[in-house]
Coordinates of C-alpha atoms and ligand atoms in Angstrom, one line a residue:
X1 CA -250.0 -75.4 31.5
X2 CA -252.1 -78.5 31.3
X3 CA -251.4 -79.1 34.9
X4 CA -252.4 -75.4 36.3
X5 CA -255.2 -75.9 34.9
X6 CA -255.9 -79.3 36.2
X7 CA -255.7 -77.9 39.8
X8 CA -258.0 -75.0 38.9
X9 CA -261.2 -77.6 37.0
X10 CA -260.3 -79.6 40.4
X11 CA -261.0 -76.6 42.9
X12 CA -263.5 -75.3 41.0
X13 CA -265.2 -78.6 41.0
X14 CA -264.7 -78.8 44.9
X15 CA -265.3 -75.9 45.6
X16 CA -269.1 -76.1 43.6
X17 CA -270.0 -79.0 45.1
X18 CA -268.8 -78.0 49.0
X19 CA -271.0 -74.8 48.7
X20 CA -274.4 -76.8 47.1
X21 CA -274.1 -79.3 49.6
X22 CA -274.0 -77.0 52.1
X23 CA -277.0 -75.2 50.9
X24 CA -278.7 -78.6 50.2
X25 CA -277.9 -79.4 54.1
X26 CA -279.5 -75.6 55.4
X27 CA -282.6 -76.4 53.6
X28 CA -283.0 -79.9 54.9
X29 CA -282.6 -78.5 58.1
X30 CA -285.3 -75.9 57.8
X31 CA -287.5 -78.5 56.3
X32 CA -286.3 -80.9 59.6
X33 CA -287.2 -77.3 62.1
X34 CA -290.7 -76.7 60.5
X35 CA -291.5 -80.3 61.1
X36 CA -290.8 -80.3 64.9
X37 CA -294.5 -79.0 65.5
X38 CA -295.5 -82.3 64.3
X39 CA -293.2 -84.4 66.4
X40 CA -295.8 -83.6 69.4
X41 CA -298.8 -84.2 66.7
X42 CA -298.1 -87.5 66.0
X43 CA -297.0 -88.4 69.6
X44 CA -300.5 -87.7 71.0
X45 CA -303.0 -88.2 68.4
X46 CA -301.0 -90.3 65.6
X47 CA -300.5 -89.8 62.2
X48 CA -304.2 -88.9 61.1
X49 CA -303.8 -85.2 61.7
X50 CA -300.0 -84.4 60.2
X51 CA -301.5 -83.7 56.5
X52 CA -303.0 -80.6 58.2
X53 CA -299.7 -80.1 59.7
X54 CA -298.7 -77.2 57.0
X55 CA -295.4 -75.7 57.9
X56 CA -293.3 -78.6 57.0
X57 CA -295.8 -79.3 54.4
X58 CA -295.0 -75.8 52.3
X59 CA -291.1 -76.9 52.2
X60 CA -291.5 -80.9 51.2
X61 CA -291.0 -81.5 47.8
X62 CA -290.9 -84.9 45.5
X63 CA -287.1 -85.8 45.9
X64 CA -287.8 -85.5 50.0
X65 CA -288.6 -87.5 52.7
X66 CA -289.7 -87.0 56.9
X67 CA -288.9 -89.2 59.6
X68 CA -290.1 -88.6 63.0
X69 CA -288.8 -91.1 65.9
X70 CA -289.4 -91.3 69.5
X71 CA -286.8 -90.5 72.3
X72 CA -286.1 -94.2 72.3
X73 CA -284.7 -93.7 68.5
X74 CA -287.7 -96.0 67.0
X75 CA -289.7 -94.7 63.8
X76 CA -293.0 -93.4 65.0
X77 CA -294.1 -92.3 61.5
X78 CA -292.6 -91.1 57.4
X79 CA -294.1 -88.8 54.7
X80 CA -292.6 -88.9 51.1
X81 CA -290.3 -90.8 48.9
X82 CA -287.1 -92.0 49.0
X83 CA -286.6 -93.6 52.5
X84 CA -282.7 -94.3 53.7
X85 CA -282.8 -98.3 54.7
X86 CA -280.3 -97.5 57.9
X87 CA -281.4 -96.8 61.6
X88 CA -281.5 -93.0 63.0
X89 CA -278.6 -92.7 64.0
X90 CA -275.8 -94.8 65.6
X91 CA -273.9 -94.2 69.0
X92 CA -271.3 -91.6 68.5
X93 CA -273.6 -89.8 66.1
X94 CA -276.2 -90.1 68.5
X95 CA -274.1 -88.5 71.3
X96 CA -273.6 -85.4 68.6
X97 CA -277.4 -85.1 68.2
X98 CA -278.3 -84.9 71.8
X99 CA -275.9 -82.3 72.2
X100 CA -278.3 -80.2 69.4
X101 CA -276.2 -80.3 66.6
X102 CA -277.5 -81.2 63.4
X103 CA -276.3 -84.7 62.2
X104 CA -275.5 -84.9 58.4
X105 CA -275.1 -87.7 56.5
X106 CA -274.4 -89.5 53.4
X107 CA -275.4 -93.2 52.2
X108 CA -275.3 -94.0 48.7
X109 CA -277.3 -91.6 46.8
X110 CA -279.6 -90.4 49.8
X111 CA -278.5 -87.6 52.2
X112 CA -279.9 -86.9 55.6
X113 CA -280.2 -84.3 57.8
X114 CA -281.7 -85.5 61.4
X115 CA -282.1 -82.9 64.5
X116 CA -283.5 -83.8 68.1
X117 CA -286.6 -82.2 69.6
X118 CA -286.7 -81.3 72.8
X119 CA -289.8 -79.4 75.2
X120 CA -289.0 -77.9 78.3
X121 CA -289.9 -79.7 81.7
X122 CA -292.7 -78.9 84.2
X123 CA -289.9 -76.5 86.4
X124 CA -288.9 -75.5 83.1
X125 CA -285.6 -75.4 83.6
X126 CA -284.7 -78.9 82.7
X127 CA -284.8 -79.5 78.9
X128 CA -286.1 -83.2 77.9
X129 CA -286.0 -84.7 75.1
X130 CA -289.0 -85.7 73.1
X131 CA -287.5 -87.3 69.5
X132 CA -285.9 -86.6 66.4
X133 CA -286.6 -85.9 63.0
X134 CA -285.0 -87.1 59.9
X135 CA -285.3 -85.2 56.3
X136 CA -283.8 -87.1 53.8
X137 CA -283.3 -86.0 49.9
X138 CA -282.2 -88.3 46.7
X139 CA -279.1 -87.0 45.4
X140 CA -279.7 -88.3 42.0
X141 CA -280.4 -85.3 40.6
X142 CA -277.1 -83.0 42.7
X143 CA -274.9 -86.2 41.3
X144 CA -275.9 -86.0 37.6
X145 CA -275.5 -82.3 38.0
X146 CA -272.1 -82.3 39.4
X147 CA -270.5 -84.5 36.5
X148 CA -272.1 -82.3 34.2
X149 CA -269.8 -79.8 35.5
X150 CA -267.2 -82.4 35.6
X151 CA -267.9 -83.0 31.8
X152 CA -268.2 -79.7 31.2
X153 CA -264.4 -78.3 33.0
X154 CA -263.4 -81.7 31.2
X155 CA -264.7 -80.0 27.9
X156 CA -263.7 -76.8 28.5
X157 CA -260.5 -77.9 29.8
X158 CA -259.7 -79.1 26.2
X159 CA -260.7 -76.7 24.1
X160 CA -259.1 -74.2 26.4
X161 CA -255.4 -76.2 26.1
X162 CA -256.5 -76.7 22.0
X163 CA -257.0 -73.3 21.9
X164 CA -254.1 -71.9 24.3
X165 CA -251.6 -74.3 22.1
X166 CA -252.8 -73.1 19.0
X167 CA -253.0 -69.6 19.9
X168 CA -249.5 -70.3 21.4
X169 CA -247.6 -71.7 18.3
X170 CA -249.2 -68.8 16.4
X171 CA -247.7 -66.1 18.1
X172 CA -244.0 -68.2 18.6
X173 CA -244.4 -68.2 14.5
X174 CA -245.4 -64.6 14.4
X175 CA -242.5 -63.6 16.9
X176 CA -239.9 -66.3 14.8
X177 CA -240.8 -65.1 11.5
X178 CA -238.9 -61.3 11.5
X179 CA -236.0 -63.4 13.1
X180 CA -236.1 -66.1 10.4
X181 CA -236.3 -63.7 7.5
X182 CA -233.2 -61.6 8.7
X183 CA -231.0 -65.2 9.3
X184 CA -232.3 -65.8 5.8
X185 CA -231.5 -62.2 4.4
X186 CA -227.7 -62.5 6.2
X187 CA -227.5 -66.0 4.2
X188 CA -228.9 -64.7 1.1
X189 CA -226.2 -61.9 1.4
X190 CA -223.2 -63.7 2.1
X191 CA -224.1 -66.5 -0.8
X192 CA -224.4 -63.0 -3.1
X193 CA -221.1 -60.9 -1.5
X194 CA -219.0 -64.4 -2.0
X195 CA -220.5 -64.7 -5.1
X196 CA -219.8 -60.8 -6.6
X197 CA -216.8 -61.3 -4.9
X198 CA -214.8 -63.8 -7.0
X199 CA -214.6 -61.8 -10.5
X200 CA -213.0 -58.7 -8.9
X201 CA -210.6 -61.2 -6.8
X202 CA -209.8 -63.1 -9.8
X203 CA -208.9 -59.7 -11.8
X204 CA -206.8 -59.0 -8.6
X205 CA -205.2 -62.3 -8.7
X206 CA -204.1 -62.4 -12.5
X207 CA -202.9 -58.5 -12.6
X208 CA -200.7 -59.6 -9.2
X209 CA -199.5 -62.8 -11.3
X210 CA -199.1 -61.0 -14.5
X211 CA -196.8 -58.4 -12.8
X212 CA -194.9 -61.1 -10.7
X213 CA -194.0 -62.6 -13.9
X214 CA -192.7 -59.6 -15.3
X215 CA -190.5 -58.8 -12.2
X216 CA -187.7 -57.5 -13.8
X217 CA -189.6 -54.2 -14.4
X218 CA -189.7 -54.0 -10.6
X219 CA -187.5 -52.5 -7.7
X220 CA -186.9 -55.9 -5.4
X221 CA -189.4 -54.0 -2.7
X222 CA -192.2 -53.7 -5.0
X223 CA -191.7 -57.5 -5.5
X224 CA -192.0 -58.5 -2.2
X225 CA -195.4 -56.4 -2.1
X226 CA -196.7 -58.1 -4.7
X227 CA -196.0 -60.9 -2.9
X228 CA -197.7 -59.8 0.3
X229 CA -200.7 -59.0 -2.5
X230 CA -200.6 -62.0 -3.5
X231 CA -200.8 -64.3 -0.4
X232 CA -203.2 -62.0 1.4
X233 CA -205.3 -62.1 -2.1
X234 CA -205.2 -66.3 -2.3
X235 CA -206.3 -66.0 2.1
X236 CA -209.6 -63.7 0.5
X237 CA -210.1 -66.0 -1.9
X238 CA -210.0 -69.4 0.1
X239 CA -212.6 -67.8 2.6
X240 CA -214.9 -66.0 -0.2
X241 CA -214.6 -70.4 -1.6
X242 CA -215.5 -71.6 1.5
X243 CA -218.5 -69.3 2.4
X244 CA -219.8 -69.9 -1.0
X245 CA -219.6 -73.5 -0.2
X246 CA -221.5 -73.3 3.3
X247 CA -224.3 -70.9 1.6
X248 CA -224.9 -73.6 -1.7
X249 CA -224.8 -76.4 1.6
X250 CA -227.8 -74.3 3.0
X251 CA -229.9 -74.0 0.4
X252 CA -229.7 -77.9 -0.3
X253 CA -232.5 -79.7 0.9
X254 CA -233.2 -83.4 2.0
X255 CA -234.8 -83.8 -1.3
X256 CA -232.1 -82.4 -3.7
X257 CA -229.6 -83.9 -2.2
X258 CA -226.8 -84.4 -5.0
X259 CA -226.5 -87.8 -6.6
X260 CA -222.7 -89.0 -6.1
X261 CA -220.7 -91.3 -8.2
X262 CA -219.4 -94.3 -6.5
X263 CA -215.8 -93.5 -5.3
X264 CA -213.2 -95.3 -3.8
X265 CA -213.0 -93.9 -0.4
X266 CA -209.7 -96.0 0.6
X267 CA -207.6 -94.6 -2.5
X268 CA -208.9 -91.2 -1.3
X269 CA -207.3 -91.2 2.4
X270 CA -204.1 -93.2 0.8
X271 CA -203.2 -90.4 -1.5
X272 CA -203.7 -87.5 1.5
X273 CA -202.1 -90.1 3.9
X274 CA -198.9 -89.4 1.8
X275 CA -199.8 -86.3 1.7
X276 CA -200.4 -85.3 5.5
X277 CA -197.3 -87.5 6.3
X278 CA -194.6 -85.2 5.0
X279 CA -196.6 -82.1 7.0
X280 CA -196.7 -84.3 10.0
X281 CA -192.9 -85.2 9.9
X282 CA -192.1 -81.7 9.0
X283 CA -193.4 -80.5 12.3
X284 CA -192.1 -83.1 14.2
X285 CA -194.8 -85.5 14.5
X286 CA -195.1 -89.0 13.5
X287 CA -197.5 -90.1 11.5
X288 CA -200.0 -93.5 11.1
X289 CA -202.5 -95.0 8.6
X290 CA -204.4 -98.2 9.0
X291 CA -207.0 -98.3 5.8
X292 CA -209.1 -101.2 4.7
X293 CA -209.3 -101.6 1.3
X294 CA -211.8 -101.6 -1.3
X295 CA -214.5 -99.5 0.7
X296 CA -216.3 -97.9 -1.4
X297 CA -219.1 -94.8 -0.8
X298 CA -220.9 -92.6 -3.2
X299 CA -219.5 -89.2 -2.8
X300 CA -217.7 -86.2 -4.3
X301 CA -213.9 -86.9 -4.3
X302 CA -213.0 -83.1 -4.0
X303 CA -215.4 -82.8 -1.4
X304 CA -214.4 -85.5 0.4
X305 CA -210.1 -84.7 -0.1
X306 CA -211.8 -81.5 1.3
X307 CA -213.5 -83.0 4.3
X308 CA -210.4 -85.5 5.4
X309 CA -207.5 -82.7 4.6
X310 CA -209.1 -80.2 7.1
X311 CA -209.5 -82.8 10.1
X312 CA -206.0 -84.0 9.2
X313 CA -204.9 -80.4 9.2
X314 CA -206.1 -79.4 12.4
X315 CA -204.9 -83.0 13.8
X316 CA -201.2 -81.5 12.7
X317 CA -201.4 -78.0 13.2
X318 CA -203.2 -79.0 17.2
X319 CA -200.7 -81.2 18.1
X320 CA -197.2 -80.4 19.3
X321 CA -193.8 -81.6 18.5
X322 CA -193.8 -85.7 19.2
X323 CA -197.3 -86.4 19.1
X324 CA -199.0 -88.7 16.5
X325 CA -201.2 -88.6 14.3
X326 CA -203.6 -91.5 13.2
X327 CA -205.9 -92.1 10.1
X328 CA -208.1 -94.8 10.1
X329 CA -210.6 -96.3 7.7
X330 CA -212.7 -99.7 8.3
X331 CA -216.2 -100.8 7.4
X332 CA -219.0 -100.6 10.4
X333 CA -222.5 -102.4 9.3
X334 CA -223.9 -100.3 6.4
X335 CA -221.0 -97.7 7.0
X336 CA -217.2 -96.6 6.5
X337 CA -215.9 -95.1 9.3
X338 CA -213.1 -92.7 9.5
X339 CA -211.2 -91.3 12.8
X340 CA -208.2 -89.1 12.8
X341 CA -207.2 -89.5 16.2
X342 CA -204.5 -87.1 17.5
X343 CA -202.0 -86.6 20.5
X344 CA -202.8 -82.7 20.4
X345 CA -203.9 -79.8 23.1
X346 CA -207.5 -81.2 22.9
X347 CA -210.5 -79.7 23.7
X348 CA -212.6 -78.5 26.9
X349 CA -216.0 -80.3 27.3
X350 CA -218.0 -77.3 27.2
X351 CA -216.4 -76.5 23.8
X352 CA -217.3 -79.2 21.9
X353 CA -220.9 -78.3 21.1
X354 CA -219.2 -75.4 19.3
X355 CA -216.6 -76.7 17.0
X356 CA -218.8 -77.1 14.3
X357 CA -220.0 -73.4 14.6
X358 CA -218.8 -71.0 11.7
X359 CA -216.0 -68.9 12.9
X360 CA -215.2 -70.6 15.9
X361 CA -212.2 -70.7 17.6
X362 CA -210.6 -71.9 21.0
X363 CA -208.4 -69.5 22.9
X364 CA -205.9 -72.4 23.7
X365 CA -205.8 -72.9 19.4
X366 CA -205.3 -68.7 18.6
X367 CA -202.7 -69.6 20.8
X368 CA -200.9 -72.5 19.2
X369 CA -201.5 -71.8 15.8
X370 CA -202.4 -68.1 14.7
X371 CA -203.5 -69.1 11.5
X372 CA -207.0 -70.1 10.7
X373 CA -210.6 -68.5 10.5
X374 CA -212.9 -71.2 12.4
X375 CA -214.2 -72.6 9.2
X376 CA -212.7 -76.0 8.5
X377 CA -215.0 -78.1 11.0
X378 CA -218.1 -76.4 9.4
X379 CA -216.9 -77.2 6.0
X380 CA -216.1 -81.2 7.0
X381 CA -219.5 -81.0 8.4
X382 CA -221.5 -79.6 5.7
X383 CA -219.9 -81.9 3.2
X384 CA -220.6 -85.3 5.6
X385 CA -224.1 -83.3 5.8
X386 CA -223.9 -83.7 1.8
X387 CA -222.7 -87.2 2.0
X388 CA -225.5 -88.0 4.3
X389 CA -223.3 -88.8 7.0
X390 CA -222.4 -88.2 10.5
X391 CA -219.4 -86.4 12.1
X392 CA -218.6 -86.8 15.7
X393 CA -215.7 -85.8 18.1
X394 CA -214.5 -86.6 21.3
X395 CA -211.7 -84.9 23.3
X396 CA -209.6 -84.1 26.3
X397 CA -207.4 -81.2 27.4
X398 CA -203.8 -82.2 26.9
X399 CA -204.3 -86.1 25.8
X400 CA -206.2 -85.3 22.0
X401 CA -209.2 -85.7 20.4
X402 CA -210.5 -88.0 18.1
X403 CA -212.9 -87.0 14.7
X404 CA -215.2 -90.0 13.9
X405 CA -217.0 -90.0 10.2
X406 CA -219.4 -92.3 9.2
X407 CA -220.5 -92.0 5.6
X408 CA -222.5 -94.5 3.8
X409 CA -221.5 -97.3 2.0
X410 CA -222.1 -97.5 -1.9
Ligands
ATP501 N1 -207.7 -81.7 16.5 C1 -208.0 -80.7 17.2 N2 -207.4 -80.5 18.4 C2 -207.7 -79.5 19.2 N3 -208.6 -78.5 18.9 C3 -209.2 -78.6 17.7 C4 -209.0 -79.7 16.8 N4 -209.7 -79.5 15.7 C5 -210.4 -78.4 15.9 N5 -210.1 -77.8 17.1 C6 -210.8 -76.6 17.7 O1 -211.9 -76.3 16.9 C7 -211.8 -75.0 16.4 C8 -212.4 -75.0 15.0 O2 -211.7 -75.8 14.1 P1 -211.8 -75.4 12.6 O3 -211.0 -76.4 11.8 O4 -213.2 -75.1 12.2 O5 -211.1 -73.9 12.5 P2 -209.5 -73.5 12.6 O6 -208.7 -74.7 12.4 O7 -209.3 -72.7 13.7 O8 -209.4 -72.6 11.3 P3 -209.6 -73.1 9.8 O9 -210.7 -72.3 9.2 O10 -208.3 -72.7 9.1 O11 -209.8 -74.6 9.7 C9 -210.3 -74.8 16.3 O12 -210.0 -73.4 16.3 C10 -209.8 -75.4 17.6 O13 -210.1 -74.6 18.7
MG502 MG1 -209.1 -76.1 10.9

């Protein structure tokens, strides 16, 4: 923006300035044409007469001044003010002159317009050539008028961006705004449907339980639907848990972020450690830990099981049979940093901007493991969000990826 309009203040400018010079160089020359009278004037009777001399005389004005010269090139006689301190003109220009073009020029701050005069011969067929005539004009006045333009396009130039910017951000609010409130409406209603959602699903849940308990009142098929009930009840349930989590994540704030209690982050991974190693063996994997101890961060324990369970889970259910699965925890500066580094399919590139996203899924990971809804990254990252941390991965198809945390030390 700022540079289209750069080129236009520039041609503008240019262009103003070509087209008053030019008129400034016609009216020189009709002041240099009405003089040419005079030229003979001065030749034969000298300079006593040429204030009677009225053409030229009509045209002059203070900013001007007249030069006459002989055919030799030497200054015969001058009327005005501001008088150029160089000769006629020099050699080539001279050449330009005799053929009877006007010869402009510019030194310093005085512009100059000279012509030849010529009178025909006896025979009149031969022209010959009697002098020249120089008008010259200050160009004081054209300069300080040209960079008030320049000032002025300068001027304009900003308020025009100000305004254009301004103007600009007003109408990307104005368009963002209807776009904003409906992301904020769909947030809004999935914090309330999760939230109306639990008290039905618990009822659901405890009548299911309640009639599990009492199975011998049931045919062995209704049992297994209760079963069915049951597991596909406990699935509703996890996800309605999880979107409540992400919606409370939203509305947090940089300024009510929670205030944790000081944890031991080491004891933490140990206890999921054992935890992830009996899942890891029981799919054929082996497992590895390698924790520092006595790091300690300020943080939500369940949370942060929460966080490391569903990288460690994806870790296991990503990899297949003989790969290995590594948990590490060591201190980093002002940090404790976590990586659970796996063997597994990995991930393409292009995907990893997306694993974060909420219900996001690889085709390659339907594939291997049917299970899942896309929302265990999200969660891990809105609770190292919480923990005012920073999640990373890296990745590649067929060697594994790696998930780095660092969260910060208490
Ligand atoms: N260790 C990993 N190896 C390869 N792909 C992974 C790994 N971790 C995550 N992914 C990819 O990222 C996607 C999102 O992971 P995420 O944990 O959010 O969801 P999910 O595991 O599919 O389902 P769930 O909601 O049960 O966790 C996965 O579907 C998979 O494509
Ligand atoms: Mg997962």
């Amino acid at each position: 923006m700022s540079a289209i309009f750069s080129i236009s203040a520039t041609s503008i400018y240019y262009f103003f300035r070509a087209d008053l010079l030019k008129d400034q160089d016609e009216r020189l020359q009709t002041l240099a044409q009405a003089a040419v009278p005079s030229l003979q004037t001065i030749k034969t009777k000298g300079t006593k007469d040429l204030n009677k001399d009225l053409p030229w005389r009509n045209l002059f004005d203070s900013q001007q001044s007249l030069e006459w010269f002989d055919a030799d090139g030497k200054l015969i006689a001058r009327e005005g003010t501001n008088f150029p301190n160089f000769p006629l003109a020099k050699s080539a220009s001279t050449n330009r002159l005799n053929e009877g073009s006007p010869l402009v020029e510019q030194h310093g701050n005085i512009r100059s317009v000279s012509i030849a005069v010529y009178t025909d011969s006896l025979n009149k067929k031969i022209l010959q050539l009697e002098g020249y005539i120089r008008v010259n004009e200050s160009t004081k006045e054209f300069d300080q008028r040209m960079g008030q333009l320049q000032l002025g396009l300068e001027v304009g130039g900003v308020i025009v961006l100000t305004l254009s910017s301004v103007s600009g951000m007003f109408l990307t609010l104005l368009v963002i705004q209807p776009i904003k409130q409906s992301f904020q409406n769909l947030k809004q209603f999935t914090a309330d449907a999760s939230h109306e959602l639990r008290n039905p699903l618990t009822v659901i849940m405890t009548t299911v339980e309640l009639m599990e308990s009492h199975s011998e009142q049931f045919s062995a098929d209704d049992v297994r639907k209760f079963k069915t009930i049951s597991t596909a009840t406990q699935q509703i349930r996890h996800l309605v848990e999880d979107l409540r989590f992400l919606s409370h994540t939203d509305a947090l704030t940089d300024t009510n972020v929670l205030d944790y209690p000081k944890v031991p982050l080491d004891e933490i991974l140990q206890d999921l450690a054992d935890t992830f190693e009996t899942d890891a063996q029981n799919k054929k994997l082996s497992f590895e830990s390698y924790l520092s101890t006595d790091i300690h961060i300020k943080g939500d324990t369940r949370q942060l099981k929460r966080l490391f369970a569903n990288l460690l889970e994806n870790a296991i259910k990503y990899s297949r049979t003989g790969g290995v699965v590594k948990l590490f925890l060591e201190k980093h500066k002002l940090f404790a940093v976590v990586r659970v580094e796996d063997t597994g399919i990995g991930i393409p590139q292009e995907y990893i901007p997306l694993v974060f996203q909420r219900f996001w899924r690889a085709e390659t990971a339907r594939l291997q493991a049917k299970e899942g809804l896309g929302l265990g990254l999200a969660i891990a990252q809105a609770i190292v969000q919480r923990h005012l941390g920073k999640i990373t991965v890296s990745s590649k198809v067929g060697v594994g990826s790696c998930f780095q945390v660092h969260l910060p030390l208490a």
